[in-house]
Amino acid sequence: MSANTKSPYQHKRGIHCITTAMANILSGENIDLSEELCFGIGSGLGFTYTRGKSIEQYLVFGRSDDLELNLCEMLGIYAKLSHEPDSDMALEHLMKKKAANELVIVDLDISKLAYLTEALKWPETSSHGGHKAVFGGYDRKTDEVFLYEYLWLEPQRMKREDFFQAWNSFNGLAPARNLWYEFIFPNSTVPLETAIKKGIQMNVYRMLSPWNKFHGMEGLKAFLRAVPNWPYLFQEEDRRKLAYASYVSLEIGGTGKGAFRKMFSRFLKKAAHSIHDEALREVAKDYLQLATLWSELATLLFEGSEDPNSGIFSGSRENETLTEEIYAKEKQAIHRLFAISENWG
């Protein structure tokens, strides 16, 4: 893959915030990768079930963290995560990058972005950091910031102070402090076959050996065991909010449906073709089945958010049967992927 001649930025809509932003930025560097390839090379498969400091809700998420940094590492691109506590100074940094025709990605809190909370019906009390958008500029006359978002073709406009609220927000785990990502591109990137294999190997490792018990297979197991029993852990209104936030995070909030498993399945199919390893096609089928099961669970969560005694909160044995099946198939799929990646050396 070559990155010798830079093309003007062209924004295309996508499925997920990070993969849309990265695929569009890479395209401008004449590195053509689909969202699915960005997701898989970036070791995007994951799971999080944790509770942040001073936050009422648990965070439930089907993707790994640091996807953009992982993707750049696998491709041989230098990515720098920067921050500046002073919001006005931070915005000036972004403006300088924009003036130099250098694209940056900003890290935001979904719950502070009115256009996204409206589109996703996101609970206002549920902070969720880690949302990514490409910075599109700032108009001093109108005092508006422009952001290129995955759901819209045209940039979203918002007042500077509203942007600061989302950019410098408590994101559920830690203060965001005006984070942004800068990129330095080499003359040529790592060969696609190598990047795919390295991305899968890292993803397998992070799922099976997470850096703490709240992520990867450990976090997934904890969530699946706990969710049918939320009525014993939370008051009625709290579990309704948590059920809806979890439904959004697993199904409609830029996941491509099915807790990102459908997107990962498509990546594995593309990977099988690119690296000529047909065994990956069989694992792709496993994750496609898992996507269906996760969507079924998400529907039960939505029903529980509407009625605290229905859906996932109905007390039905079928709910536990479903969560047990998901965990068994997740475990089987990741170990199959581990066995395949071990053969690559």
Short mmCIF file of C-alpha atoms in Angstrom, two decimals:
data_model
loop_
_atom_site.label_atom_id
_atom_site.label_comp_id
_atom_site.label_asym_id
_atom_site.label_seq_id
_atom_site.Cartn_x
_atom_site.Cartn_y
_atom_site.Cartn_z
CA MET A 1 0.00 0.00 0.00
CA SER A 2 1.41 3.38 -1.00
CA ALA A 3 0.85 6.81 0.53
CA ASN A 4 2.92 9.01 -1.77
CA THR A 5 0.36 11.48 -3.18
CA LYS A 6 -2.23 13.00 -0.88
CA SER A 7 -5.80 13.49 -2.16
CA PRO A 8 -8.26 16.12 -0.87
CA TYR A 9 -10.41 14.93 2.03
CA GLN A 10 -13.70 13.44 0.86
CA HIS A 11 -16.20 12.46 3.50
CA LYS A 12 -18.29 9.33 3.07
CA ARG A 13 -20.93 8.06 5.46
CA GLY A 14 -20.31 4.80 7.28
CA ILE A 15 -21.30 2.30 9.92
CA HIS A 16 -19.11 3.16 12.90
CA CYS A 17 -17.59 6.46 14.01
CA ILE A 18 -13.93 5.39 14.23
CA THR A 19 -13.81 3.16 11.17
CA THR A 20 -15.62 5.80 9.10
CA ALA A 21 -13.20 8.51 10.20
CA MET A 22 -10.13 6.35 9.63
CA ALA A 23 -11.26 4.95 6.28
CA ASN A 24 -11.93 8.48 5.00
CA ILE A 25 -8.61 9.87 6.27
CA LEU A 26 -6.68 6.90 4.86
CA SER A 27 -8.44 7.32 1.53
CA GLY A 28 -7.13 10.87 1.38
CA GLU A 29 -3.64 9.37 1.64
CA ASN A 30 -4.47 6.93 -1.19
CA ILE A 31 -4.69 4.03 1.26
CA ASP A 32 -7.96 2.37 0.32
CA LEU A 33 -9.32 0.22 3.13
CA SER A 34 -12.97 -0.61 3.76
CA GLU A 35 -14.49 0.03 7.17
CA GLU A 36 -14.43 -3.70 7.85
CA LEU A 37 -10.71 -3.92 7.11
CA CYS A 38 -10.06 -0.90 9.34
CA PHE A 39 -12.05 -2.59 12.09
CA GLY A 40 -10.29 -5.93 11.86
CA ILE A 41 -6.75 -4.65 11.30
CA GLY A 42 -7.36 -2.34 14.27
CA SER A 43 -8.23 -5.35 16.46
CA GLY A 44 -11.74 -3.97 16.89
CA LEU A 45 -13.47 -7.04 18.27
CA GLY A 46 -13.90 -6.72 22.00
CA PHE A 47 -16.17 -6.29 24.98
CA THR A 48 -16.38 -3.94 27.96
CA TYR A 49 -18.54 -4.23 31.05
CA THR A 50 -17.47 -1.82 33.75
CA ARG A 51 -18.54 1.02 35.98
CA GLY A 52 -16.60 4.26 35.97
CA LYS A 53 -15.89 6.56 38.88
CA SER A 54 -18.87 8.75 39.88
CA ILE A 55 -21.13 7.28 37.20
CA GLU A 56 -24.50 5.67 37.84
CA GLN A 57 -24.58 3.41 34.81
CA TYR A 58 -22.40 0.50 33.79
CA LEU A 59 -20.69 0.81 30.42
CA VAL A 60 -21.55 -2.02 28.02
CA PHE A 61 -19.76 -2.06 24.68
CA GLY A 62 -18.92 -4.68 22.05
CA ARG A 63 -15.76 -3.09 20.61
CA SER A 64 -12.17 -2.95 21.86
CA ASP A 65 -10.52 0.32 22.83
CA ASP A 66 -7.73 2.16 20.96
CA LEU A 67 -8.94 0.92 17.58
CA GLU A 68 -7.48 3.92 15.74
CA LEU A 69 -4.09 3.56 17.44
CA ASN A 70 -4.00 -0.20 16.80
CA LEU A 71 -4.88 0.31 13.13
CA CYS A 72 -2.08 2.81 12.66
CA GLU A 73 0.42 0.58 14.45
CA MET A 74 -0.43 -2.38 12.21
CA LEU A 75 -0.11 -0.24 9.07
CA GLY A 76 3.12 1.46 10.14
CA ILE A 77 1.52 4.91 10.51
CA TYR A 78 2.54 7.18 13.37
CA ALA A 79 -0.49 8.25 15.43
CA LYS A 80 -0.15 10.76 18.24
CA LEU A 81 -2.79 11.26 20.93
CA SER A 82 -2.65 14.85 22.17
CA HIS A 83 -4.51 16.89 24.76
CA GLU A 84 -4.65 20.45 26.05
CA PRO A 85 -6.60 21.28 29.24
CA ASP A 86 -7.42 24.81 28.01
CA SER A 87 -10.24 24.41 25.47
CA ASP A 88 -9.56 27.63 23.56
CA MET A 89 -5.89 26.76 23.18
CA ALA A 90 -6.81 23.23 22.14
CA LEU A 91 -9.10 24.58 19.42
CA GLU A 92 -6.27 26.81 18.17
CA HIS A 93 -4.13 23.68 17.80
CA LEU A 94 -6.84 22.11 15.65
CA MET A 95 -7.13 25.26 13.54
CA LYS A 96 -3.38 25.21 12.85
CA LYS A 97 -3.62 21.60 11.72
CA LYS A 98 -6.56 22.47 9.50
CA ALA A 99 -4.65 25.39 7.97
CA ALA A 100 -1.76 23.02 7.22
CA ASN A 101 -4.21 20.62 5.51
CA GLU A 102 -3.58 18.02 8.21
CA LEU A 103 -6.65 16.09 9.36
CA VAL A 104 -7.25 15.27 13.00
CA ILE A 105 -9.82 13.17 14.86
CA VAL A 106 -11.39 14.49 18.06
CA ASP A 107 -12.57 12.37 20.99
CA LEU A 108 -16.06 13.30 22.24
CA ASP A 109 -18.82 12.37 24.68
CA ILE A 110 -21.92 11.19 22.79
CA SER A 111 -24.28 12.39 25.51
CA LYS A 112 -23.14 15.99 24.93
CA LEU A 113 -23.78 15.97 21.16
CA ALA A 114 -27.38 17.03 20.54
CA TYR A 115 -27.56 15.73 16.97
CA LEU A 116 -26.40 12.25 18.07
CA THR A 117 -28.54 12.05 21.21
CA GLU A 118 -31.53 12.90 19.04
CA ALA A 119 -30.64 10.39 16.32
CA LEU A 120 -29.96 7.56 18.79
CA LYS A 121 -32.38 8.68 21.53
CA TRP A 122 -29.36 8.46 23.81
CA PRO A 123 -30.09 8.77 27.56
CA GLU A 124 -28.97 12.25 28.64
CA THR A 125 -27.71 10.95 32.00
CA SER A 126 -25.52 8.28 30.42
CA SER A 127 -22.08 9.68 29.54
CA HIS A 128 -20.23 7.73 26.89
CA GLY A 129 -16.82 8.96 25.78
CA GLY A 130 -14.69 7.59 23.00
CA HIS A 131 -16.87 8.87 20.16
CA LYS A 132 -14.74 9.99 17.23
CA ALA A 133 -15.29 12.59 14.50
CA VAL A 134 -13.05 14.31 11.95
CA PHE A 135 -12.51 17.99 12.74
CA GLY A 136 -13.84 20.05 9.83
CA GLY A 137 -13.03 23.60 10.93
CA TYR A 138 -14.19 26.56 12.98
CA ASP A 139 -16.01 29.67 11.71
CA ARG A 140 -15.07 32.61 13.93
CA LYS A 141 -17.89 34.77 12.53
CA THR A 142 -20.67 32.35 13.45
CA ASP A 143 -18.73 30.83 16.38
CA GLU A 144 -19.45 27.36 14.99
CA VAL A 145 -17.34 24.19 14.90
CA PHE A 146 -17.76 21.72 12.02
CA LEU A 147 -17.46 17.98 12.53
CA TYR A 148 -17.56 15.20 9.96
CA GLU A 149 -19.69 12.43 11.50
CA TYR A 150 -20.26 8.86 10.39
CA LEU A 151 -24.06 9.22 10.07
CA TRP A 152 -24.12 12.34 7.89
CA LEU A 153 -22.65 13.31 4.55
CA GLU A 154 -22.52 17.02 5.36
CA PRO A 155 -20.57 18.32 8.39
CA GLN A 156 -22.49 18.88 11.60
CA ARG A 157 -22.40 22.45 12.91
CA MET A 158 -22.42 23.31 16.59
CA LYS A 159 -21.60 26.31 18.74
CA ARG A 160 -18.08 26.43 20.12
CA GLU A 161 -19.21 26.16 23.74
CA ASP A 162 -21.39 23.14 22.92
CA PHE A 163 -18.41 21.52 21.22
CA PHE A 164 -16.30 22.20 24.31
CA GLN A 165 -18.94 20.50 26.47
CA ALA A 166 -18.57 17.31 24.42
CA TRP A 167 -14.79 17.61 24.01
CA ASN A 168 -13.90 18.30 27.63
CA SER A 169 -16.38 16.00 29.36
CA PHE A 170 -16.24 13.25 31.91
CA ASN A 171 -16.54 10.29 29.57
CA GLY A 172 -17.61 7.60 32.03
CA LEU A 173 -14.11 6.46 32.94
CA ALA A 174 -11.89 9.55 33.00
CA PRO A 175 -11.92 13.26 32.07
CA ALA A 176 -11.58 13.66 28.29
CA ARG A 177 -9.48 16.87 28.48
CA ASN A 178 -9.83 17.86 24.83
CA LEU A 179 -8.23 14.80 23.24
CA TRP A 180 -7.33 14.65 19.56
CA TYR A 181 -5.37 12.35 17.25
CA GLU A 182 -2.74 13.46 14.75
CA PHE A 183 -1.19 11.29 12.05
CA ILE A 184 2.13 11.13 10.21
CA PHE A 185 2.10 8.96 7.11
CA PRO A 186 5.14 7.10 5.73
CA ASN A 187 5.97 6.85 2.05
CA SER A 188 4.62 3.30 2.11
CA THR A 189 2.66 1.30 4.64
CA VAL A 190 2.93 -2.29 5.85
CA PRO A 191 1.73 -4.87 3.28
CA LEU A 192 -1.97 -5.65 3.68
CA GLU A 193 -1.45 -9.36 4.34
CA THR A 194 0.98 -8.63 7.16
CA ALA A 195 -1.29 -5.96 8.68
CA ILE A 196 -4.29 -8.31 8.64
CA LYS A 197 -2.42 -11.12 10.34
CA LYS A 198 -0.93 -8.82 12.98
CA GLY A 199 -4.34 -7.26 13.64
CA ILE A 200 -6.00 -10.63 14.15
CA GLN A 201 -3.21 -11.90 16.37
CA MET A 202 -3.41 -8.82 18.60
CA ASN A 203 -7.21 -9.09 18.72
CA VAL A 204 -7.07 -12.72 19.84
CA TYR A 205 -4.54 -11.87 22.53
CA ARG A 206 -6.58 -8.95 23.85
CA MET A 207 -9.78 -10.99 23.96
CA LEU A 208 -8.19 -13.92 25.76
CA SER A 209 -5.72 -11.97 27.92
CA PRO A 210 -7.41 -8.61 28.64
CA TRP A 211 -5.53 -6.02 30.66
CA ASN A 212 -8.21 -6.26 33.35
CA LYS A 213 -11.31 -8.31 34.14
CA PHE A 214 -13.68 -5.72 32.71
CA HIS A 215 -12.62 -6.29 29.10
CA GLY A 216 -12.37 -9.09 26.56
CA MET A 217 -13.79 -12.52 27.32
CA GLU A 218 -13.72 -11.81 31.06
CA GLY A 219 -15.89 -8.73 30.71
CA LEU A 220 -18.16 -10.52 28.26
CA LYS A 221 -18.67 -13.43 30.66
CA ALA A 222 -19.42 -11.08 33.55
CA PHE A 223 -22.02 -9.18 31.52
CA LEU A 224 -23.78 -12.28 30.19
CA ARG A 225 -24.01 -13.78 33.66
CA ALA A 226 -25.24 -10.56 35.25
CA VAL A 227 -27.73 -9.15 32.74
CA PRO A 228 -30.65 -11.57 33.41
CA ASN A 229 -30.21 -10.76 37.12
CA TRP A 230 -30.21 -6.97 36.85
CA PRO A 231 -33.62 -6.83 38.63
CA TYR A 232 -31.80 -8.00 41.76
CA LEU A 233 -28.99 -5.46 41.33
CA PHE A 234 -30.72 -2.24 40.26
CA GLN A 235 -33.84 -0.27 41.07
CA GLU A 236 -36.55 -0.29 38.43
CA GLU A 237 -35.78 3.06 36.80
CA ASP A 238 -32.01 2.47 36.88
CA ARG A 239 -32.25 -0.87 35.13
CA ARG A 240 -34.57 0.56 32.49
CA LYS A 241 -32.00 3.26 31.68
CA LEU A 242 -29.15 0.76 31.70
CA ALA A 243 -31.10 -1.61 29.47
CA TYR A 244 -31.73 1.10 26.90
CA ALA A 245 -28.15 2.40 26.97
CA SER A 246 -26.93 -1.18 26.51
CA TYR A 247 -29.37 -1.73 23.64
CA VAL A 248 -28.00 1.36 21.85
CA SER A 249 -24.37 0.38 22.50
CA LEU A 250 -24.83 -3.18 21.25
CA GLU A 251 -27.28 -2.72 18.40
CA ILE A 252 -27.97 0.71 16.89
CA GLY A 253 -25.17 2.98 18.09
CA GLY A 254 -22.78 2.56 15.18
CA THR A 255 -22.16 -1.14 15.73
CA GLY A 256 -23.34 -2.43 12.37
CA LYS A 257 -25.86 -4.50 14.41
CA GLY A 258 -25.09 -7.49 16.62
CA ALA A 259 -22.46 -5.97 18.94
CA PHE A 260 -20.02 -5.40 16.06
CA ARG A 261 -19.99 -9.15 15.31
CA LYS A 262 -21.57 -8.70 11.88
CA MET A 263 -18.86 -6.19 10.94
CA PHE A 264 -16.16 -8.53 12.23
CA SER A 265 -17.65 -11.40 10.23
CA ARG A 266 -17.40 -9.34 7.05
CA PHE A 267 -13.80 -8.47 7.91
CA LEU A 268 -12.90 -12.15 8.27
CA LYS A 269 -14.42 -12.91 4.86
CA LYS A 270 -12.35 -10.12 3.30
CA ALA A 271 -9.29 -11.30 5.22
CA ALA A 272 -9.75 -14.88 3.98
CA HIS A 273 -9.63 -13.60 0.41
CA SER A 274 -6.71 -11.21 1.00
CA ILE A 275 -4.39 -13.63 2.79
CA HIS A 276 -5.65 -16.80 1.10
CA ASP A 277 -6.67 -18.58 4.29
CA GLU A 278 -10.03 -20.25 3.79
CA ALA A 279 -10.23 -21.30 7.45
CA LEU A 280 -11.17 -17.70 8.25
CA ARG A 281 -14.39 -18.09 6.26
CA GLU A 282 -15.63 -20.69 8.72
CA VAL A 283 -14.95 -18.40 11.68
CA ALA A 284 -16.71 -15.63 9.78
CA LYS A 285 -19.81 -17.83 9.82
CA ASP A 286 -19.44 -18.23 13.60
CA TYR A 287 -19.43 -14.47 14.12
CA LEU A 288 -22.37 -13.98 11.77
CA GLN A 289 -24.35 -16.41 13.94
CA LEU A 290 -23.18 -14.53 17.02
CA ALA A 291 -24.38 -11.25 15.51
CA THR A 292 -27.88 -12.73 15.25
CA LEU A 293 -27.77 -13.88 18.88
CA TRP A 294 -26.51 -10.51 20.10
CA SER A 295 -29.31 -8.76 18.17
CA GLU A 296 -31.79 -11.09 19.87
CA LEU A 297 -30.37 -10.13 23.26
CA ALA A 298 -30.45 -6.44 22.30
CA THR A 299 -34.16 -6.76 21.48
CA LEU A 300 -34.77 -8.22 24.93
CA LEU A 301 -32.86 -5.31 26.46
CA PHE A 302 -35.03 -2.85 24.54
CA GLU A 303 -38.17 -4.61 25.74
CA GLY A 304 -36.85 -4.42 29.29
CA SER A 305 -36.22 -0.70 28.90
CA GLU A 306 -39.88 -0.24 27.94
CA ASP A 307 -41.25 -2.48 30.70
CA PRO A 308 -39.01 -3.37 33.68
CA ASN A 309 -40.74 -6.74 34.03
CA SER A 310 -40.49 -7.91 30.42
CA GLY A 311 -37.86 -8.85 27.89
CA ILE A 312 -34.53 -9.52 29.57
CA PHE A 313 -36.18 -8.82 32.95
CA SER A 314 -39.04 -11.30 32.52
CA GLY A 315 -37.37 -14.00 34.58
CA SER A 316 -37.71 -16.48 31.72
CA ARG A 317 -35.26 -19.37 31.68
CA GLU A 318 -34.93 -18.72 27.93
CA ASN A 319 -33.03 -15.53 28.71
CA GLU A 320 -30.31 -17.42 30.57
CA THR A 321 -30.28 -20.06 27.85
CA LEU A 322 -29.59 -17.31 25.31
CA THR A 323 -26.77 -15.71 27.33
CA GLU A 324 -25.19 -19.11 27.96
CA GLU A 325 -25.33 -19.89 24.23
CA ILE A 326 -23.72 -16.56 23.34
CA TYR A 327 -20.86 -17.13 25.76
CA ALA A 328 -20.27 -20.70 24.55
CA LYS A 329 -20.19 -19.59 20.90
CA GLU A 330 -17.97 -16.57 21.67
CA LYS A 331 -15.51 -18.84 23.43
CA GLN A 332 -15.55 -21.33 20.58
CA ALA A 333 -15.09 -18.67 17.90
CA ILE A 334 -12.17 -16.87 19.55
CA HIS A 335 -10.35 -20.14 20.21
CA ARG A 336 -10.85 -21.17 16.58
CA LEU A 337 -9.35 -17.84 15.55
CA PHE A 338 -6.49 -18.39 17.99
CA ALA A 339 -5.71 -21.78 16.45
CA ILE A 340 -5.69 -20.31 12.93
CA SER A 341 -3.47 -17.37 13.89
CA GLU A 342 -1.02 -19.69 15.66
CA ASN A 343 -0.31 -21.34 12.30
CA TRP A 344 0.96 -18.04 10.93
CA GLY A 345 3.91 -18.03 13.31
#
